[in-house]
mmCIF file of C-alpha atoms in Angstrom:
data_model
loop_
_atom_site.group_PDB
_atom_site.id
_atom_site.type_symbol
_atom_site.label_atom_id
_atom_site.label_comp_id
_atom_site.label_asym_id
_atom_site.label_seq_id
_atom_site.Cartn_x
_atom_site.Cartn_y
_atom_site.Cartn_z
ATOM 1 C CA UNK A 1000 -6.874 -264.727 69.639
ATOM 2 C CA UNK A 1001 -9.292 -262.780 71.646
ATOM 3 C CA UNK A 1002 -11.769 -260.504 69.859
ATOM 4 C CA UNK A 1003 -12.171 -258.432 73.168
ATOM 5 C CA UNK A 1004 -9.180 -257.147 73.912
ATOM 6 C CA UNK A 1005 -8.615 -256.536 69.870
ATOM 7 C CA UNK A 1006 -11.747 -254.369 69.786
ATOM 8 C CA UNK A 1007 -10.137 -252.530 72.533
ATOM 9 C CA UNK A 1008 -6.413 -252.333 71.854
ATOM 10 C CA UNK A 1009 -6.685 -251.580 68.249
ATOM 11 C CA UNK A 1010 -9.958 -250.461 66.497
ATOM 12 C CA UNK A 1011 -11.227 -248.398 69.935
ATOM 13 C CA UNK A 1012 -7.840 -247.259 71.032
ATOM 14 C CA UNK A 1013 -6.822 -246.086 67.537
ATOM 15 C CA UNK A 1014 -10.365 -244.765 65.857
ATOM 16 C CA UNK A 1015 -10.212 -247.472 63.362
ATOM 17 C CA UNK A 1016 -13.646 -248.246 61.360
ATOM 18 C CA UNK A 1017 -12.897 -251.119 59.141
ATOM 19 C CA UNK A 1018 -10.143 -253.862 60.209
ATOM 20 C CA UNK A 1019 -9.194 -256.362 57.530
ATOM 21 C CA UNK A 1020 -8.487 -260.018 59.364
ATOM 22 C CA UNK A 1021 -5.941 -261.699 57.759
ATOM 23 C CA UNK A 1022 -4.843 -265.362 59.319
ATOM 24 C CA UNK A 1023 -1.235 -266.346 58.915
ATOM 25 C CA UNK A 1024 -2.084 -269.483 59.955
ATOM 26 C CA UNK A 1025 -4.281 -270.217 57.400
ATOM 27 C CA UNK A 1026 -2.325 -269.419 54.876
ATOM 28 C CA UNK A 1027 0.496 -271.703 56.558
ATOM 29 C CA UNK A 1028 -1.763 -274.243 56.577
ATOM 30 C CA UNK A 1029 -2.773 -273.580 52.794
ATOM 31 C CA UNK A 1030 1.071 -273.572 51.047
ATOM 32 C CA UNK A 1031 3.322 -276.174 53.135
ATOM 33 C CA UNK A 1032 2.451 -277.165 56.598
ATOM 34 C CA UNK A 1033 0.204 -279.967 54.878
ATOM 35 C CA UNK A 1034 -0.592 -281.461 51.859
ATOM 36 C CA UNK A 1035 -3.091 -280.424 48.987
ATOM 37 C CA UNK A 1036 -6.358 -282.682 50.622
ATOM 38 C CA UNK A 1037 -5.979 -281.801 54.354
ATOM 39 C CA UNK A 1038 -4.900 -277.801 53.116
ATOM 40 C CA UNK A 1039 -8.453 -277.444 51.641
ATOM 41 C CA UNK A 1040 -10.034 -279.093 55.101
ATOM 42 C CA UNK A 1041 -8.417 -276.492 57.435
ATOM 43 C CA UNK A 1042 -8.437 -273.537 55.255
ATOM 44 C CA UNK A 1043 -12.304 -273.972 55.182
ATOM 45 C CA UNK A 1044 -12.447 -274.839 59.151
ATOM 46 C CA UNK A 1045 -10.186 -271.209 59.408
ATOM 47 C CA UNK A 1046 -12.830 -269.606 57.116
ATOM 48 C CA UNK A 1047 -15.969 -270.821 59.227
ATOM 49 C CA UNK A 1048 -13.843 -270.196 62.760
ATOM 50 C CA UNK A 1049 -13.455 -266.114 61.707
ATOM 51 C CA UNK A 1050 -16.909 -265.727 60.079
ATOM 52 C CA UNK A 1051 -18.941 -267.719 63.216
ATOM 53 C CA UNK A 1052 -16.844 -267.843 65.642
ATOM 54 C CA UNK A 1053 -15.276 -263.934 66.514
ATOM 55 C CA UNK A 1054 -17.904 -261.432 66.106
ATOM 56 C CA UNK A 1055 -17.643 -260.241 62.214
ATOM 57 C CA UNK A 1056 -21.318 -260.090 61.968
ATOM 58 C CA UNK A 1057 -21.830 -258.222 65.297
ATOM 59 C CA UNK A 1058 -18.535 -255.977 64.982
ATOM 60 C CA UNK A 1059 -19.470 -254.003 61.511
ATOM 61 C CA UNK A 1060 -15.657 -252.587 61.607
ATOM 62 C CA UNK A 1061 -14.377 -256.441 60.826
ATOM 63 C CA UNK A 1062 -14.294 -257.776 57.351
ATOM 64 C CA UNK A 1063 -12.374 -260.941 56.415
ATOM 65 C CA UNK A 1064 -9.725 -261.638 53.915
ATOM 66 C CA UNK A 1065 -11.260 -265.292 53.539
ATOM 67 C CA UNK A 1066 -7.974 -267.957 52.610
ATOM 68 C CA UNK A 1067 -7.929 -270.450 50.432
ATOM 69 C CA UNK A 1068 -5.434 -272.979 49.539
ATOM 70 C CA UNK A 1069 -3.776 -272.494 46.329
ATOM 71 C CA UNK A 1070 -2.075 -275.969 46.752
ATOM 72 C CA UNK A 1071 -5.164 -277.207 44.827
ATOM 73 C CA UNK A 1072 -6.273 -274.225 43.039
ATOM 74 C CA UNK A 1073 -9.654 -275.615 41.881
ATOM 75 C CA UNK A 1074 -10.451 -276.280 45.887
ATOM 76 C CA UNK A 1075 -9.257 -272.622 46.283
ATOM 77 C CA UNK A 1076 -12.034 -272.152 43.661
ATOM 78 C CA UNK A 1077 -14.671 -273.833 45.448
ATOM 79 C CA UNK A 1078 -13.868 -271.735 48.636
ATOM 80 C CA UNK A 1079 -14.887 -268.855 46.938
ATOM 81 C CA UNK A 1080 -18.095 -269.854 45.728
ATOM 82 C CA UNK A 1081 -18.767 -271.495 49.151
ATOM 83 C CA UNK A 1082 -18.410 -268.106 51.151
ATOM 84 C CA UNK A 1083 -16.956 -265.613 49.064
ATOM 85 C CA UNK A 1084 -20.837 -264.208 49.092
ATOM 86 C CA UNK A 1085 -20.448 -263.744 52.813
ATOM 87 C CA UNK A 1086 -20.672 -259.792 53.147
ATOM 88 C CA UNK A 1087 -18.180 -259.853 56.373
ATOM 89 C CA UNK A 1088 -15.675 -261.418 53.255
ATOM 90 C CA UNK A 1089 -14.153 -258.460 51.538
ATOM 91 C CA UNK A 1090 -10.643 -260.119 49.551
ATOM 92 C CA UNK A 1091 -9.058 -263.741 48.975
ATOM 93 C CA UNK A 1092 -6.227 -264.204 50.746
ATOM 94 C CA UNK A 1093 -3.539 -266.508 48.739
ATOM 95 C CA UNK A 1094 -0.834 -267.282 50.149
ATOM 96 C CA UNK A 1095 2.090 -267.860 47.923
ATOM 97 C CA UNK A 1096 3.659 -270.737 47.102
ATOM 98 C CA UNK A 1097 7.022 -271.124 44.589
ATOM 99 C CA UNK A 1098 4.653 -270.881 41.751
ATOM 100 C CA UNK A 1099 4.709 -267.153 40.349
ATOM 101 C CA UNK A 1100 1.291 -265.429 40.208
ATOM 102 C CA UNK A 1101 1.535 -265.050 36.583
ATOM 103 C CA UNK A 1102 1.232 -268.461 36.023
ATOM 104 C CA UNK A 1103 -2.010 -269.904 34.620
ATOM 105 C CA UNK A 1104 -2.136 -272.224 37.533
ATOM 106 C CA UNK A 1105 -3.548 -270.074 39.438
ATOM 107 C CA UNK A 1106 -6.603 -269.225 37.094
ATOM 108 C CA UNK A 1107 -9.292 -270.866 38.218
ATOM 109 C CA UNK A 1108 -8.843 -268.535 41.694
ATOM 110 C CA UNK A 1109 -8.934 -265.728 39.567
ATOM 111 C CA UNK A 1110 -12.155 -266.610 37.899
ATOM 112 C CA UNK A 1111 -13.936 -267.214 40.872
ATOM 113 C CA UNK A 1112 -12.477 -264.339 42.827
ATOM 114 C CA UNK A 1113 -13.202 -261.875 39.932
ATOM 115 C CA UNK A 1114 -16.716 -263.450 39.794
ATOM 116 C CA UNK A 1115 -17.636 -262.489 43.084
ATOM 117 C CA UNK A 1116 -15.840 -258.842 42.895
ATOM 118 C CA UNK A 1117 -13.187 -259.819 45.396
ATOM 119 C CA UNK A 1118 -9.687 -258.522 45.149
ATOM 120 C CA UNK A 1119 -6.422 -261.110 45.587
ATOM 121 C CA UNK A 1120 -4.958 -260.245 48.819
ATOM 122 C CA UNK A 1121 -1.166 -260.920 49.241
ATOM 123 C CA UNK A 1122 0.395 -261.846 52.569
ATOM 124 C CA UNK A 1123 3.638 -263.232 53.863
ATOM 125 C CA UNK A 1124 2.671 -266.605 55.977
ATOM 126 C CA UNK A 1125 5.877 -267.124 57.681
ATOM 127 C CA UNK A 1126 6.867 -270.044 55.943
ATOM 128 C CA UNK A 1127 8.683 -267.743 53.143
ATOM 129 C CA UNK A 1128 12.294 -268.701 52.448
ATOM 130 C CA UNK A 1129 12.225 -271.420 54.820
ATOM 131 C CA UNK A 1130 10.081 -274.336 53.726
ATOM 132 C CA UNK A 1131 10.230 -276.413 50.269
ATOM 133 C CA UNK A 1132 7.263 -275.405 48.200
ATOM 134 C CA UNK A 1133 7.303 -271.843 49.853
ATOM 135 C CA UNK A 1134 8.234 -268.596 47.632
ATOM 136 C CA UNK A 1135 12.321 -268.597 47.763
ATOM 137 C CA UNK A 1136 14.325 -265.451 47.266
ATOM 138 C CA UNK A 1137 16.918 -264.939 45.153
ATOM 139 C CA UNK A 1138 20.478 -266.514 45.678
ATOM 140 C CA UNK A 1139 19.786 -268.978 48.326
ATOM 141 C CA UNK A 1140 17.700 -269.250 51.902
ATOM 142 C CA UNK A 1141 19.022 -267.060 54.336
ATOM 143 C CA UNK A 1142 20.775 -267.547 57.537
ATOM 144 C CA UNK A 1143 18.845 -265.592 60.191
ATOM 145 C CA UNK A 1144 15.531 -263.731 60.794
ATOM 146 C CA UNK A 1145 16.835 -259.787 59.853
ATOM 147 C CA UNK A 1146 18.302 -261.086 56.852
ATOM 148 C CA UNK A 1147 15.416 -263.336 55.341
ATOM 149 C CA UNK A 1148 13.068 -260.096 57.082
ATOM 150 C CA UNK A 1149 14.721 -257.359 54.600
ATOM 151 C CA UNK A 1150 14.680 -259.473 51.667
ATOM 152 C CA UNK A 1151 10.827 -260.845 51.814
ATOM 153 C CA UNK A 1152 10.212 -257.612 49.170
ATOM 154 C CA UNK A 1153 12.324 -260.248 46.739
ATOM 155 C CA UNK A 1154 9.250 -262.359 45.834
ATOM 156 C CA UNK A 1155 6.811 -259.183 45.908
ATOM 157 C CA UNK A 1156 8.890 -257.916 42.800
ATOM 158 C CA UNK A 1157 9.207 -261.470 41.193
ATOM 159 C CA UNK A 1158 5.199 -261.899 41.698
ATOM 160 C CA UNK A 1159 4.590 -258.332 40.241
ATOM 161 C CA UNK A 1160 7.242 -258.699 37.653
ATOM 162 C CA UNK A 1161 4.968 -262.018 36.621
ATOM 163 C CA UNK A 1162 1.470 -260.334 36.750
ATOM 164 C CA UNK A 1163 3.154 -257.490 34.463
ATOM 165 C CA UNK A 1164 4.303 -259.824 31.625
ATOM 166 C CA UNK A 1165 1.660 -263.061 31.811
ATOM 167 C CA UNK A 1166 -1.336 -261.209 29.974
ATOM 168 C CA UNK A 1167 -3.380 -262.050 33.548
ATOM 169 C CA UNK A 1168 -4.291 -258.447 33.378
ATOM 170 C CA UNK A 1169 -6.155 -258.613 29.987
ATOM 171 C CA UNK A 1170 -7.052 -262.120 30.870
ATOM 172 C CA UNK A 1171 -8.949 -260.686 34.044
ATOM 173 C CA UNK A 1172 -9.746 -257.370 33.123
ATOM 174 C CA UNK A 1173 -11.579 -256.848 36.588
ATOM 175 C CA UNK A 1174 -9.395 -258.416 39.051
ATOM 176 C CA UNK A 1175 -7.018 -256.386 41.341
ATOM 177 C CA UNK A 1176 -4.216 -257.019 43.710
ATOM 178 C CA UNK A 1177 -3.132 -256.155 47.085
ATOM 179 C CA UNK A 1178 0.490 -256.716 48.313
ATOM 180 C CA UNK A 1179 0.568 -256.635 51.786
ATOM 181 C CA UNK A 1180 3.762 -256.312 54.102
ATOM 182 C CA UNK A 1181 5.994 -256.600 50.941
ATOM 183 C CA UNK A 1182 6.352 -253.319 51.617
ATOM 184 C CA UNK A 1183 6.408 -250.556 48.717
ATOM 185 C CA UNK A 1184 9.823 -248.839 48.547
ATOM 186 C CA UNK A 1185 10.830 -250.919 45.682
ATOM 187 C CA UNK A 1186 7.696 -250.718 43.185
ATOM 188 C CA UNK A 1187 8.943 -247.463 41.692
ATOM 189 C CA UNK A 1188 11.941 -248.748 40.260
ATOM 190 C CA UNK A 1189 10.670 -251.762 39.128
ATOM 191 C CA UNK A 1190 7.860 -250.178 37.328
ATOM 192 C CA UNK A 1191 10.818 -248.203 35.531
ATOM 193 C CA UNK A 1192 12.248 -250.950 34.595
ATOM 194 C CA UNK A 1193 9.614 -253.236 33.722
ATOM 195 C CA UNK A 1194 8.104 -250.469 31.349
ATOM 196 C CA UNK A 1195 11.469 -249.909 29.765
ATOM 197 C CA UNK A 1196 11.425 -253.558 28.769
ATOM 198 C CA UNK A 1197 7.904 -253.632 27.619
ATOM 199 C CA UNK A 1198 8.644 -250.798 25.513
ATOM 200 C CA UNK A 1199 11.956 -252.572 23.742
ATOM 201 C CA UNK A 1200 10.619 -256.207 24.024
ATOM 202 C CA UNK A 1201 7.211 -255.850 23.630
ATOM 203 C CA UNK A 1202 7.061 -258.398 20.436
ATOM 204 C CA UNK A 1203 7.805 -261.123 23.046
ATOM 205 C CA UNK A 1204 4.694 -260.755 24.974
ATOM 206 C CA UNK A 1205 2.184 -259.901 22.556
ATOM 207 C CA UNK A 1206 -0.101 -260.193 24.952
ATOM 208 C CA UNK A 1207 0.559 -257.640 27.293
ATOM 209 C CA UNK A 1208 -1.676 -254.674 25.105
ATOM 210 C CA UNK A 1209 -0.630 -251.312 27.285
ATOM 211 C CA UNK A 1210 2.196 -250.268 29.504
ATOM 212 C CA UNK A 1211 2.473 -252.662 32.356
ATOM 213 C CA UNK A 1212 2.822 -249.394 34.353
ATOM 214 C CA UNK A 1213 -0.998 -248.482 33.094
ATOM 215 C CA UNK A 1214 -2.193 -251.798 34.880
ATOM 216 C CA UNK A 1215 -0.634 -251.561 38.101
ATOM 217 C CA UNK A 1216 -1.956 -247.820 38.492
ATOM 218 C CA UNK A 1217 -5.433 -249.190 38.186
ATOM 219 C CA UNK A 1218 -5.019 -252.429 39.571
ATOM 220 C CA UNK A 1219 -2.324 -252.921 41.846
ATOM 221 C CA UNK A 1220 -2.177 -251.498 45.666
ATOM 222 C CA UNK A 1221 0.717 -251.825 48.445
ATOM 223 C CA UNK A 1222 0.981 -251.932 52.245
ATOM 224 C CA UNK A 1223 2.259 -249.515 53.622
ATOM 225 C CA UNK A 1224 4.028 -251.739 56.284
ATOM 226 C CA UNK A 1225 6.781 -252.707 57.060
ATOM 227 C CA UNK A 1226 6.858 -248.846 56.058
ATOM 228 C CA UNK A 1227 10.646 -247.676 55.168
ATOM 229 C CA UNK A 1228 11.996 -244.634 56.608
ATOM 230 C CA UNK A 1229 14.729 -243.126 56.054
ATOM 231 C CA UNK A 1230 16.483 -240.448 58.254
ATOM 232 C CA UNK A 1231 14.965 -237.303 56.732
ATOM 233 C CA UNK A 1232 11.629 -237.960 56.128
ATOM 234 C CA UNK A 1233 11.072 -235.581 53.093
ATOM 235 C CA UNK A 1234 12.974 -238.429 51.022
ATOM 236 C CA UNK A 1235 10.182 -240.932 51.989
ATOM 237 C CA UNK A 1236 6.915 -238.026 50.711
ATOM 238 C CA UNK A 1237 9.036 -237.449 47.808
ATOM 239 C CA UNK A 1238 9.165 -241.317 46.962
ATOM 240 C CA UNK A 1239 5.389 -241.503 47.568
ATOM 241 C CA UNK A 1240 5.000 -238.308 45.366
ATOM 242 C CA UNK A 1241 6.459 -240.432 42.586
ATOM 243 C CA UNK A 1242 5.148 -243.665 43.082
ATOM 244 C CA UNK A 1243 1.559 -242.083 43.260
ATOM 245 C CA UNK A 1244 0.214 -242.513 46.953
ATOM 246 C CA UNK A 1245 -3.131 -243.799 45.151
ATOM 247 C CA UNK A 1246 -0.871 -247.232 45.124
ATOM 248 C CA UNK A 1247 -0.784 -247.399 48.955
ATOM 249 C CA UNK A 1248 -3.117 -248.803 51.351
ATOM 250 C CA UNK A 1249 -2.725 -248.312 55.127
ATOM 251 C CA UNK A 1250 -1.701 -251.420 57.390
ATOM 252 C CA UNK A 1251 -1.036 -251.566 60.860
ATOM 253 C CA UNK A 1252 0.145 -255.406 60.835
ATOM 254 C CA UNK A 1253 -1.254 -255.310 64.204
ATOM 255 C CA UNK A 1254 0.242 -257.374 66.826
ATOM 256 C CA UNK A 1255 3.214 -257.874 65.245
ATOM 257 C CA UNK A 1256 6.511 -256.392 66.779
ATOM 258 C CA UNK A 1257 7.106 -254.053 64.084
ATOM 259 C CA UNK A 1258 3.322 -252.642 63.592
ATOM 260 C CA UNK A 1259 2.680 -249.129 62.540
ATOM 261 C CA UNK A 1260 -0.021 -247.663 64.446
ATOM 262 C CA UNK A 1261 -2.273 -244.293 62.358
ATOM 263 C CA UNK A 1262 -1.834 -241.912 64.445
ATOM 264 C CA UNK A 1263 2.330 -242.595 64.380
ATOM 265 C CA UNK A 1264 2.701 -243.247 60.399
ATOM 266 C CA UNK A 1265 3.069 -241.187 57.169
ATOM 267 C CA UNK A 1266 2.757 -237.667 59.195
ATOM 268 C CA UNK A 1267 4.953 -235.673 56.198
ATOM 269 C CA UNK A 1268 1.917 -236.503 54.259
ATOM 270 C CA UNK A 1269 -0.472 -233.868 53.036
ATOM 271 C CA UNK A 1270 -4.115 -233.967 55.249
ATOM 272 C CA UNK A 1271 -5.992 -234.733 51.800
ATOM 273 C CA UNK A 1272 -3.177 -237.442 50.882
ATOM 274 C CA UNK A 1273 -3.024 -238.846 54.392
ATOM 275 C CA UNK A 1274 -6.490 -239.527 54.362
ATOM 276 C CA UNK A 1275 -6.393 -241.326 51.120
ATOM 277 C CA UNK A 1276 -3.792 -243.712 52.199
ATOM 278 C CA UNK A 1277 -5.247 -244.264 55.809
ATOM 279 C CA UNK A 1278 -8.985 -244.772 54.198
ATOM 280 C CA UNK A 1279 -9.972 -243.939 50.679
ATOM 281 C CA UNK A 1280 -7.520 -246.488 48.805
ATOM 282 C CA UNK A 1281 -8.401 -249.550 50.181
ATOM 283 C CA UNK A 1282 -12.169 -248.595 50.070
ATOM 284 C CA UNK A 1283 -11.555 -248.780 46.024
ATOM 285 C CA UNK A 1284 -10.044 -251.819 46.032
ATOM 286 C CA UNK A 1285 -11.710 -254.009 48.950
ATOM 287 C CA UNK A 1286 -15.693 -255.707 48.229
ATOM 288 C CA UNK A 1287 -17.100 -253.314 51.446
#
């Protein structure tokens, strides 16, 4: 809430040159804390609060994951054309509701989104497993914080599962994806099992041309928060090693309570892999 003390706390403290602000709020505000009319009013008052209200034009290391409301995806659309040209805007934050991503509701996002070079920026927005209309995981809504807190990577894997086998890759040939604080633990074995699939039922989605796997290496990035650590952390590099660390982007999920801060994260890395998680990644994949 104060651009100040950010500047200070985070980007000076921490030698961070490009901050990506993403509001939870909005994207509250854009699933199921109203309805489809008033979601498109605030989402765009959100949009015009970050862009001329805190500094982004003065502070060059601020870009903005701009929201829209995908309760109305043709108003989420319009967002896009109306400031999606902005150069402090740099991805389109959509914030999940129980419709998968796969779905061709979503579409006319896409377009406009792809149009303007912008990536599709995935965040949680609090309202997960709790509200109707949110994204659910499986089995039924859980009965405290910790529990409904470990199993938020749930509906990362049932949104990735649905990219993989809805043909919005070939559909979209330019458009990419970030999934951010879904963590990334569980991509690997999903991409093993989602290729596997492909490979035996491929005759059911014609329209999926090349190994899913193919189009999330090109396509798809992860968070690295909430960042998973087991006790010896040689398991965790060897995980990356296999997963590819050119899937991960850095996030602090600054000022959350469990934030991972650079200089404390991913030290078992390699100096030439570090720095490709902390910077280079999400320089490919963000409009900067």
């Amino acid at each position: 809430s104060d651009p100040d003390y950010m500047r200070r706390d985070l980007l000076d403290a921490h030698g961070i040159s490009v901050a990506v602000l993403t509001s939870l709020q909005a994207g509250q505000f854009g699933t199921v804390s109203s309805g489809p009319d008033e979601s498109a009013v605030i989402v765009s008052a959100f949009n015009d609060h970050f862009l001329d209200v805190w500094p982004l034009s003065d502070e060059k290391r601020l870009r903005l994951a701009m929201t829209v409301t995908t309760q109305d995806p043709r108003a989420g659309a319009a967002e896009i054309r109306r400031v999606g040209s902005r150069p402090e805007v740099c991805a389109v934050y959509m914030p999940l509701i129980n419709i998968l991503l796969g779905n061709r509701y979503y579409e006319p996002i896409y377009e406009a989104a792809a149009d303007h070079g912008l990536p599709i920026l995935l965040h949680v927005t609090g309202t997960d497993s709790v509200f109707q209309g949110a994204p659910n995981q499986a089995g039924g809504f859980p009965e405290n914080y910790p529990e409904r807190y470990v199993s938020l990577a749930q509906i990362g894997e049932a949104n990735l599962t649905s990219l993989c086998f809805s043909g919005v890759f070939e559909k979209f040939p330019s458009l990419k994806f970030m999934f951010i604080e879904y963590s990334f633990a569980w991509a690997l074995p999903l991409m093993w099992r989602i290729n596997r699939t492909w490979e035996s039922l491929r005759y059911d989605v014609p329209w999926v041309k090349r190994p899913p796997r193919e189009y999330v290496s090109e396509r798809v990035r992860f968070s690295t928060q909430p960042l998973d650590e087991p006790a010896d952390p040689a398991h965790l590099k060897a995980l990356i090693d296999m997963l590819g660390p050119e899937h991960l982007v850095f996030s602090t999920d600054y000022p959350h309570w469990d934030n991972d801060m650079p200089g404390q994260s991913l030290l078992m890395l390699d100096k030439d892999v570090r720095r490709r998680v902390l910077s280079e990644n999400a320089a490919g994949i963000l409009r900067l």
